[in-house]
Coordinates of C-alpha atoms and ligand atoms in Angstrom, one line a residue:
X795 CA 131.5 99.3 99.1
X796 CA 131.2 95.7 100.4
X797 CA 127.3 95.3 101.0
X798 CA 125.7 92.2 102.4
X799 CA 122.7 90.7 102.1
X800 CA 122.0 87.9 104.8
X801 CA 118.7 85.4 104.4
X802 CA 115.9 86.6 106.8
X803 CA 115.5 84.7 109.8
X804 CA 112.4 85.7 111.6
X805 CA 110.0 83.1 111.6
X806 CA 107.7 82.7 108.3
X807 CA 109.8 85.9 106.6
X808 CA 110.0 85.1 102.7
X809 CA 111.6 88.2 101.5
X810 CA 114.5 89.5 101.0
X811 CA 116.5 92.3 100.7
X812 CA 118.1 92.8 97.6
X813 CA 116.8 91.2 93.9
X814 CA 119.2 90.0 91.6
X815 CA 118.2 93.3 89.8
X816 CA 119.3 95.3 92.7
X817 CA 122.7 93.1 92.7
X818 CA 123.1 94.3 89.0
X819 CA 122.7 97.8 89.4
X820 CA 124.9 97.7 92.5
X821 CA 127.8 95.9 90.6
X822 CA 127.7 98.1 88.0
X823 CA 128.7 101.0 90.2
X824 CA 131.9 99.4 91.2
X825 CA 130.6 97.3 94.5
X826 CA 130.9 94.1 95.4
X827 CA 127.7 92.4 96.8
X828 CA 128.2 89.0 99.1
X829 CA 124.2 87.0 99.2
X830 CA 124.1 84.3 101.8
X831 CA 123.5 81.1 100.2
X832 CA 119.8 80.7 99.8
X833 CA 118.1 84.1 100.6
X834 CA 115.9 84.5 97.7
X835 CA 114.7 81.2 98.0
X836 CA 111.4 82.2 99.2
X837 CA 110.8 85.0 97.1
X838 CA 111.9 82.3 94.0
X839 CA 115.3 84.1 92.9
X840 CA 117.9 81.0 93.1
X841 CA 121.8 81.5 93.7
X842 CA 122.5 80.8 90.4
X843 CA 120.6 84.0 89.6
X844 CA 122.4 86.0 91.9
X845 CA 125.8 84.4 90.8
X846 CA 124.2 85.7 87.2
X847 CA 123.7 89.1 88.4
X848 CA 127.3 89.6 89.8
X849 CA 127.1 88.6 93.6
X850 CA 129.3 86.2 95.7
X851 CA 127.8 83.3 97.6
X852 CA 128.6 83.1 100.9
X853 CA 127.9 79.9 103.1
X854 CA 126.6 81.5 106.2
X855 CA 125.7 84.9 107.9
X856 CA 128.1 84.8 109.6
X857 CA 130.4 85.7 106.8
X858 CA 128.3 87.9 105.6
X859 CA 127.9 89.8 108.6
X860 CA 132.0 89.3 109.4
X861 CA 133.1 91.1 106.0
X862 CA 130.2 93.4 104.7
X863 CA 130.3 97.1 105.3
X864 CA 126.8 97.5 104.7
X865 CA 124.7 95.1 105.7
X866 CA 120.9 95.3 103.8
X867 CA 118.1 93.3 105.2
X868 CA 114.0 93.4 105.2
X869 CA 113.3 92.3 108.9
X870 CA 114.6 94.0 112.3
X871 CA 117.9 92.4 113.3
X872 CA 117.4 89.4 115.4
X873 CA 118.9 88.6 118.6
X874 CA 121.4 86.2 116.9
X875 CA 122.1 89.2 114.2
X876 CA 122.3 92.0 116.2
X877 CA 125.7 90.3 117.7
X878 CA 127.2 90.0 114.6
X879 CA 126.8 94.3 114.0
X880 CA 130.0 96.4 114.9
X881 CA 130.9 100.1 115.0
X882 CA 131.3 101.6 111.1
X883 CA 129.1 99.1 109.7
X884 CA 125.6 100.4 108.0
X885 CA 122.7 98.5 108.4
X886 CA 119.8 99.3 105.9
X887 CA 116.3 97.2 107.1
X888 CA 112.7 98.0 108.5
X889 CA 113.9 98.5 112.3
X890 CA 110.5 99.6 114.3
X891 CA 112.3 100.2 117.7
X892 CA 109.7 102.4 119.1
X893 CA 108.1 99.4 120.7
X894 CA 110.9 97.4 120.9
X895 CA 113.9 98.5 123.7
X896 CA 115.6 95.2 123.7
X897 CA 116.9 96.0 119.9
X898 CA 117.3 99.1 120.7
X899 CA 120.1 98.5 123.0
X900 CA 121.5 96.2 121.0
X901 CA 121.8 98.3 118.1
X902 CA 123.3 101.1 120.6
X903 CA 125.8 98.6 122.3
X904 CA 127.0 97.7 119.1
X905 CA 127.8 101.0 117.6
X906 CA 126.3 100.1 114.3
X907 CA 125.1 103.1 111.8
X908 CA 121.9 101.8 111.8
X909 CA 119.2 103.5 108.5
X910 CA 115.3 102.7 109.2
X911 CA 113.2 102.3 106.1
X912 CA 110.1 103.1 107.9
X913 CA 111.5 106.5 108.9
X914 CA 113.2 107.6 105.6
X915 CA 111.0 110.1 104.5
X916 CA 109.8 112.1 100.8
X917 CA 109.7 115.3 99.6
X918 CA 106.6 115.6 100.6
X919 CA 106.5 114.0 104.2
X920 CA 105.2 110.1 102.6
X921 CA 106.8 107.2 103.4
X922 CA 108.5 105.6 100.5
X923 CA 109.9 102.4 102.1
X924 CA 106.8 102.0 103.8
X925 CA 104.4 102.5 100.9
X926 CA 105.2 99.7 98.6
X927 CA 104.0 97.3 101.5
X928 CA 100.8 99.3 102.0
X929 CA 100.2 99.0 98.1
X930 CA 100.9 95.2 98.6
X931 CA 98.5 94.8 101.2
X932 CA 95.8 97.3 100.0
X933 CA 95.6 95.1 96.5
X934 CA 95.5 91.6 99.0
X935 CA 92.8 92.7 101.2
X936 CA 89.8 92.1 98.5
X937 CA 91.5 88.8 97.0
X938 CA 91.6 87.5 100.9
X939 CA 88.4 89.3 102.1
X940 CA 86.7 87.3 99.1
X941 CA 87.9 84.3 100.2
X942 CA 86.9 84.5 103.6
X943 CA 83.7 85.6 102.2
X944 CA 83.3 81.8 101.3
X945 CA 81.1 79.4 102.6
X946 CA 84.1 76.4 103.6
X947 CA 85.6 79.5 105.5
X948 CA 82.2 80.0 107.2
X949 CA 81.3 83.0 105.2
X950 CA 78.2 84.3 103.9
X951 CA 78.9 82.2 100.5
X952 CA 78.6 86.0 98.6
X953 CA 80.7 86.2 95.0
X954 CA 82.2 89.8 95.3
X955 CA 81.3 90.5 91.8
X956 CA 77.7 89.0 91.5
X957 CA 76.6 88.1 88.2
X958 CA 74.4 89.5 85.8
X959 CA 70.9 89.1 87.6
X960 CA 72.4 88.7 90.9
X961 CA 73.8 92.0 92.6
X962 CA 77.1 92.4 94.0
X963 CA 78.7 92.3 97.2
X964 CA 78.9 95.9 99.4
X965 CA 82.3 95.9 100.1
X966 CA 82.9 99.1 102.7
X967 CA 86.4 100.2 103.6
X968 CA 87.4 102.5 106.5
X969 CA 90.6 104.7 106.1
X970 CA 91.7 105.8 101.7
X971 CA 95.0 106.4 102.2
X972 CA 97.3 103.7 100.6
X973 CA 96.0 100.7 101.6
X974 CA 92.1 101.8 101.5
X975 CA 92.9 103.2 97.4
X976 CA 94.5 100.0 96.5
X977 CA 91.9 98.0 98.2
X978 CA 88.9 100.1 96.1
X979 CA 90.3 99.8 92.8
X980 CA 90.7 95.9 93.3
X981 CA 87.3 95.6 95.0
X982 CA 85.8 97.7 92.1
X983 CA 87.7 95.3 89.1
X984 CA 86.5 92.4 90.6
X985 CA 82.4 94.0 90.2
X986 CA 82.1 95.1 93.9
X987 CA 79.8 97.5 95.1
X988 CA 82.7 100.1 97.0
X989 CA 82.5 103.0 99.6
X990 CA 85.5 104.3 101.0
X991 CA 85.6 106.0 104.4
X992 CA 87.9 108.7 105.1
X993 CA 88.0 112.0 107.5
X994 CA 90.8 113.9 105.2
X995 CA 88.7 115.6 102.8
X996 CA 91.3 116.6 101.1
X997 CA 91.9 112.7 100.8
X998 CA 88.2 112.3 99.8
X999 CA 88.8 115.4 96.9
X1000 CA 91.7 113.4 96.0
X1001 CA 89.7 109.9 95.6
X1002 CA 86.4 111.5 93.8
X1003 CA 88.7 113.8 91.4
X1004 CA 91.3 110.4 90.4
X1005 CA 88.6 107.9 90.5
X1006 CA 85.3 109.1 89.4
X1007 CA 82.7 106.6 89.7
X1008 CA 84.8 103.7 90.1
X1009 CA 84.0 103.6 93.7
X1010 CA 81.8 106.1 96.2
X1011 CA 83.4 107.9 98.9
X1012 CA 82.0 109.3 102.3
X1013 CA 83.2 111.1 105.6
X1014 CA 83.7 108.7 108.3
X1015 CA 81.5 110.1 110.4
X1016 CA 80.6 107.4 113.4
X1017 CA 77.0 107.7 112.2
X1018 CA 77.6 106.6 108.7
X1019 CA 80.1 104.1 109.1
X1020 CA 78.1 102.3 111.3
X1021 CA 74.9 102.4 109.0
X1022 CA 77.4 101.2 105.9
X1023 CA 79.6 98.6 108.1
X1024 CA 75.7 97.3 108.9
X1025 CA 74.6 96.8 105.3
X1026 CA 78.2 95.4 103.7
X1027 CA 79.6 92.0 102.9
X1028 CA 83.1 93.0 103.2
X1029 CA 84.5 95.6 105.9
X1030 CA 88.3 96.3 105.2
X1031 CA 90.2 98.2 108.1
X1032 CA 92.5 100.5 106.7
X1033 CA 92.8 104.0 109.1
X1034 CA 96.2 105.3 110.0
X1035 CA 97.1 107.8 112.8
X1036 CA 100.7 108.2 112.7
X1037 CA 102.5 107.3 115.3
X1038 CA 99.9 106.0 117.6
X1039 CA 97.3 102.9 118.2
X1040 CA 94.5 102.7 116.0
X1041 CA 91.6 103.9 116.4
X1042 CA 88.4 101.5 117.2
X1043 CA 86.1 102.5 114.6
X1044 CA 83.7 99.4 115.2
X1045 CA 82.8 97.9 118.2
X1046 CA 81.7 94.7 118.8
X1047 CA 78.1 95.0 119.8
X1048 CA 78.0 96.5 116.4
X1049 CA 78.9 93.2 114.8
X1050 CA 75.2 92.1 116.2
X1051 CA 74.2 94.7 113.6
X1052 CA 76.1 93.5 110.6
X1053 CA 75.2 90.6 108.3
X1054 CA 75.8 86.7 109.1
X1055 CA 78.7 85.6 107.9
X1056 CA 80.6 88.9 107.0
X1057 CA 83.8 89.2 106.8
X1058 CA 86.0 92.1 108.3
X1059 CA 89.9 92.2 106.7
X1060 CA 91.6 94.5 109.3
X1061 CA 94.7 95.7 107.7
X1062 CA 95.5 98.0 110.1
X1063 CA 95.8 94.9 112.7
X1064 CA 100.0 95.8 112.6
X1065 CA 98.9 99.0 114.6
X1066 CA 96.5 97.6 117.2
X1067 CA 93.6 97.2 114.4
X1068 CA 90.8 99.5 114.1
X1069 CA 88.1 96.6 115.0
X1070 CA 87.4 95.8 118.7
X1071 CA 87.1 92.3 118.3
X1072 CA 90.8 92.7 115.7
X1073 CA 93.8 90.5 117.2
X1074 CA 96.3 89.4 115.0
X1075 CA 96.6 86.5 113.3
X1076 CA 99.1 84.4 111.1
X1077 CA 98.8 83.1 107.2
X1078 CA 99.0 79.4 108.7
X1079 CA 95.6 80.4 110.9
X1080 CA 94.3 83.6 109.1
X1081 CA 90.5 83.7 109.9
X1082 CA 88.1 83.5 112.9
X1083 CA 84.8 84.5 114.2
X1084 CA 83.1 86.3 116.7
X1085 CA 79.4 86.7 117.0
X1086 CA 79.4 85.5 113.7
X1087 CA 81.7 87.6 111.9
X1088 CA 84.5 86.4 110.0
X1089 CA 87.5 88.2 110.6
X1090 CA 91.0 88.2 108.9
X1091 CA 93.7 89.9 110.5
X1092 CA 97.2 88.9 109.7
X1093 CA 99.6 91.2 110.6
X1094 CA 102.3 90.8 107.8
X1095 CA 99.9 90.7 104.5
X1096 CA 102.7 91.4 102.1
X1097 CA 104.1 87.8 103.2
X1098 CA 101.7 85.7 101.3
X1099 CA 102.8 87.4 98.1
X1100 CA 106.5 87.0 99.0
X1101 CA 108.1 87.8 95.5
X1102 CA 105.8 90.1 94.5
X1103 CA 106.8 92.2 98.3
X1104 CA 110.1 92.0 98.0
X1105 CA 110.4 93.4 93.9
X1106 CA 108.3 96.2 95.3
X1107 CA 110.3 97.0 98.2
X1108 CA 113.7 96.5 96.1
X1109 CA 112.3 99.1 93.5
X1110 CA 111.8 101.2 96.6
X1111 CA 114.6 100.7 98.3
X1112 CA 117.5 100.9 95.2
X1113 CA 118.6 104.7 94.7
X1114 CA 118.8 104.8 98.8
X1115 CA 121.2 101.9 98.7
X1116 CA 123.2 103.1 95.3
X1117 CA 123.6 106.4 97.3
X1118 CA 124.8 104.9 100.5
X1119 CA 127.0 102.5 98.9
X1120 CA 128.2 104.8 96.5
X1121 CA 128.6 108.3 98.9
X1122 CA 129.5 106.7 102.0
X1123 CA 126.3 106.8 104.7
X1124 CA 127.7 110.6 106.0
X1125 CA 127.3 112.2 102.8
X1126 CA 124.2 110.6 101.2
X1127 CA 122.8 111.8 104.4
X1128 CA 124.3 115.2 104.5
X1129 CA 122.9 115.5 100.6
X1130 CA 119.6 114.4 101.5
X1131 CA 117.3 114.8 104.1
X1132 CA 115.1 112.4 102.8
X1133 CA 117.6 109.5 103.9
X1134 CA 118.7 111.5 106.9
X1135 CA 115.4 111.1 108.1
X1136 CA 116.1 107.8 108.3
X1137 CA 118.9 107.8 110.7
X1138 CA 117.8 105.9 114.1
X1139 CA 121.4 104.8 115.4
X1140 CA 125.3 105.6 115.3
X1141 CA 128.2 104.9 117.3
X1142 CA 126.4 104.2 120.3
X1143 CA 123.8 107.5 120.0
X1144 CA 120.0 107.2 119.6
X1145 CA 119.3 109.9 117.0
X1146 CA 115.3 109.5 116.1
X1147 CA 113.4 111.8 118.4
X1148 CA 110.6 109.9 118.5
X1149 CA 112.2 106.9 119.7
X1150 CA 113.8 108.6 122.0
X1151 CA 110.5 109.8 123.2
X1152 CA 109.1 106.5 123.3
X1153 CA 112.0 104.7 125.2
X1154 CA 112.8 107.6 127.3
X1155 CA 116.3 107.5 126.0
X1156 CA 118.6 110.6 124.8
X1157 CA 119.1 111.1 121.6
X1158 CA 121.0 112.7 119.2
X1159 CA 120.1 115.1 116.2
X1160 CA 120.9 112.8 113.1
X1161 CA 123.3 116.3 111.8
X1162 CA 125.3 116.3 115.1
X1163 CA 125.6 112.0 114.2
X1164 CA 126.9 113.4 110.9
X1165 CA 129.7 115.5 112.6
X1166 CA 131.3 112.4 114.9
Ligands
LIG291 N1 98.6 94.1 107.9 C1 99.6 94.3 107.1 O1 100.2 93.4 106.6 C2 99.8 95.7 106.7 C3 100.7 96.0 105.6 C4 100.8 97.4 105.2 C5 100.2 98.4 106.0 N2 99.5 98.1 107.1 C6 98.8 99.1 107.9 O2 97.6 99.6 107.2 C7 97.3 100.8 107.8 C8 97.0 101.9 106.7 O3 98.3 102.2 106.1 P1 98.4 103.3 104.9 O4 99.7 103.1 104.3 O5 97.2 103.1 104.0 O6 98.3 104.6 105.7 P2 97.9 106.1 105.1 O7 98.4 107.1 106.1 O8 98.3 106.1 103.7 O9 96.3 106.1 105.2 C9 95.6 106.1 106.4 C10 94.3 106.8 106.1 O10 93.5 106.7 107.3 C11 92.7 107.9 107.4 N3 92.1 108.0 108.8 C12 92.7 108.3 109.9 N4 91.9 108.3 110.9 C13 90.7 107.9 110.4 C14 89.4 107.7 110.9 N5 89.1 107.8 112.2 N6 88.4 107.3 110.1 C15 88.6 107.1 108.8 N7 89.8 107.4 108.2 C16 90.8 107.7 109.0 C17 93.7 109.0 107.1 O11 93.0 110.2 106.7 C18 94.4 108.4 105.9 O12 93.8 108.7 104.6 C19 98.4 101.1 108.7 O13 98.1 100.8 110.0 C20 99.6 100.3 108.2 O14 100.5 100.0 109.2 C21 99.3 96.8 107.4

C-alpha cells in the first residue's frame, strides 16, 4: 500500500503521525511510505531520518495527498486537507466529529474511508489510541501544576516535595482513571502528599490493591472533595463521563475556601473541564487566576512534550496501520472489531452511531460499510 503521511497543520500541532520507526516496520512489509518534507520537525525526527528509515520525501501535501492510498495523520483534517480526500482513499487520524458538522460533511462529500483513533476500541471496551495521550497528560499535570505552584507564576511559592523538616505539598486529584493514576504516581515521586478521588470503586479497589501506600484514595463524595480541594496545594481535574460534558465538581465560591495561591491543573478542560471557573487555555498563555486561584487549563497537554506524544501514540497506533496497510481497510475491519469500531465514514455514509446521534444525520452500520 501507498501510505502517506502529511505534516500537521493546525495551528501549534508538533506531532506527527508516523516515527521513522513506524516507517521501518511499514517498509519492511512490502509498502511504500511518502513523508512530506519536514513533518517530524517538531517532534525532532529530521528527513534525513526518515530517508534512513525507508520513506520518500515529498515537497508538498499536495503530493502526498494526490498519490497516497492511505493517508495517516494525528490532527482532524483541515479545511485545506479535507479537499485533497477522494473516494477509496483511507484516512487514519483523531477525527472528533461529534462536535464538529462542518468536517463531517466534508469527510461525507468526499467519499473518503475515514478510521477515527478515538473510537477504535479494546478488548475490553478501553480506548487505545486515546490512552497514550491521557498517560501523557496524566504524567504533565504535576510537573505543570508545580510550576504554577511558583511564586513568579503567582503561586503559593510551595515545593511539591518539601524537604526534610518542612512538610509536603497536598496535592488532591479528582477522577483515577488514566490521567488521575499517572498524575499520582508522579505527584507521589516527586514527595507529594496524594489523594485520589474517584466514584468507581472498583477503580478505587484497583488503585489501593496496585499502589499501596504510594498515594491515598477516597470516594468523591461532594462532601469530601470539598473538605480535601479546601486543605490542598494542588487540585488536578481529571473525571471522565463518556461521551458527555464534564461534570463541575468545584465551584467557584468554593475557591473562597481553598488556600491563596493554589493552583488547580484541569485536565479534563478538552471536555468542558470539571472546574467552574475552567476555560481553556493555550501553552503560549497557560495560567490565570480567579479569586486567587491559579489555574492551568490547556486543552492539548500532550503538545508541550511533542516527541515524547507522538512516540507514544506511534507505539499505539502501529499494528492498526500494519493491518490496514497490509489487509486492505475491509478486511482488517471484518477481522477485528476492535478497528471496526473505529469506522466513522465511507463512500459518502456516516457509520458511527453516535455521531450520527449527535449531528442528527443517518448512518450506516460499519458491517453494511463493509459490504459496499
Ligand atoms: N487536556 C489535555 O490535554 C488532555 C489530554 C488527555 C486527556 N484529557 C482528558 O482528561 C480526562 C480524563 O481522561 P482519562 O483518560 O483519565 O479518562 P478515564 O475514563 O480513564 O478516567 C476518568 C475517571 O473519572 C471518574 N469519574 C467520573 N465521574 C466522576 C466524578 N463525578 N467524580 C470523581 N470521579 C469521576 C471515572 O470513574 C474514571 O475513573 C478526559 O476529559 C480526557 O479527555 C485531556
Amino acid at each position: 500500500m501507498k501510505i502517506g503521511c502529511p505534516k500537521e497543520i493546525k495551528p501549534q500541532e508538533f506531532r506527527v503521525g508516523m516515527t521513522p520507526n513506524a516507517v521501518r516496520e511499514a517498509v519492511a512489509h512490502g509498502h511504500s511510505v511518502m513523508i512530506e518534507t519536514a513533518a517530524g520537525v517538531g517532534s525532532g525526527f529530521s528527513d534525513a531520518d526518515y530517508i534512513a528509515a525507508g520513506a520518500s520525501i515529498q515537497p508538498s501535501a499536495e503530493e502526498v495527498f494526490a498519490r497516497a492510498e492511505m493517508i495517516v495523520k494525528v490532527k482532524e483534517p483541515q479545511p485545506a486537507e479535507r479537499k485533497r480526500l477522494r473516494e477509496g482513499q483511507v484516512l487514519f487520524t483523531y477525527l472528533h466529529l461529534a462536535p464538529d458538522p462542518a468536517q463531517t460533511a466534508d469527510l461525507l462529500a468526499s467519499g473518503v474511508t475515514a478510521i477515527a483513533y478515538e473510537t477504535v476500541t479494546d478488548r475490553s471496551g478501553g480506548l487505545p489510541l486515546l490512552a497514550p495521550m491521557s498517560e501523557v497528560a496524566g504524567r504533565l499535570a504535576p510537573q505543570v501544576g508545580a510550576w504554577t505552584l511558583q511564586k513568579a507564576n503567582g503561586g503559593r511559592g510551595v515545593l511539591l516535595g518539601g524537604v526534610p523538616g518542612v512538610m509536603p505539598a497536598k496535592v488532591v486529584i479528582i477522577g483515577g482513571g488514566v490521567v488521575g493514576t499517572h498524575a499520582a504516581r508522579i505527584a507521589a515521586g516527586m514527595g507529594a502528599d496524594v489523594t485520589v478521588l474517584d466514584r468507581s470503586l472498583p477503580r478505587l479497589r484497583y488503585l489501593d490493591d496496585v499502589f499501596g501506600r504510594a498515594f491515598k484514595n477516597g470516594y468523591a463524595s461532594a462532601g469530601l472533595t470539598a473538605e480535601l480541594v479546601a486543605q490542598a496545594d494542588l487540585v488536578i481535574g481529571a473525571v471522565l463521563i463518556p461521551g458527555a460534558a464534564a461534570p463541575k465538581l468545584v465551584t467557584r465560591a468554593q475557591l473562597a475556601t481553598m488556600k491563596p495561591g493554589a493552583a488547580i491543573v484541569d485536565v479534563a478542560i478538552d471536555q468542558g473541564g470539571c472546574f467552574e471557573t475552567s476555560h481553556a487555555t493555550t501553552h503560549q498563555d497557560p495560567i490565570y487566576e480567579v479569586d486567587g486561584i491559579l489555574h492551568y487549563c490547556v486543552a492539548n497537554m500532550p503538545g508541550a512534550v511533542a516527541r515524547t506524544s507522538t512516540i507514544a501514540l506511534g507505539n499505539a497506533t502501529l499494528p492498526f496501520l500494519l493491518a490496514i496497510a497490509d489487509k486492505g481497510w475491509q478486511r482488517a475491519c471484518a477481522e477485528d472489531p476492535c478497528l471496526k469500531a473505529g469506522l466513522n465514514t465511507h463512500a459518502g455514509h456516516l457509520t458511527y452511531a453516535a455521531v450520527g446521534h449527535a449531528l442528527n444525520l443517518p448512518t450506516m452500520s460499519a458491517d453494511e460499510a463493509l459490504t459496499l
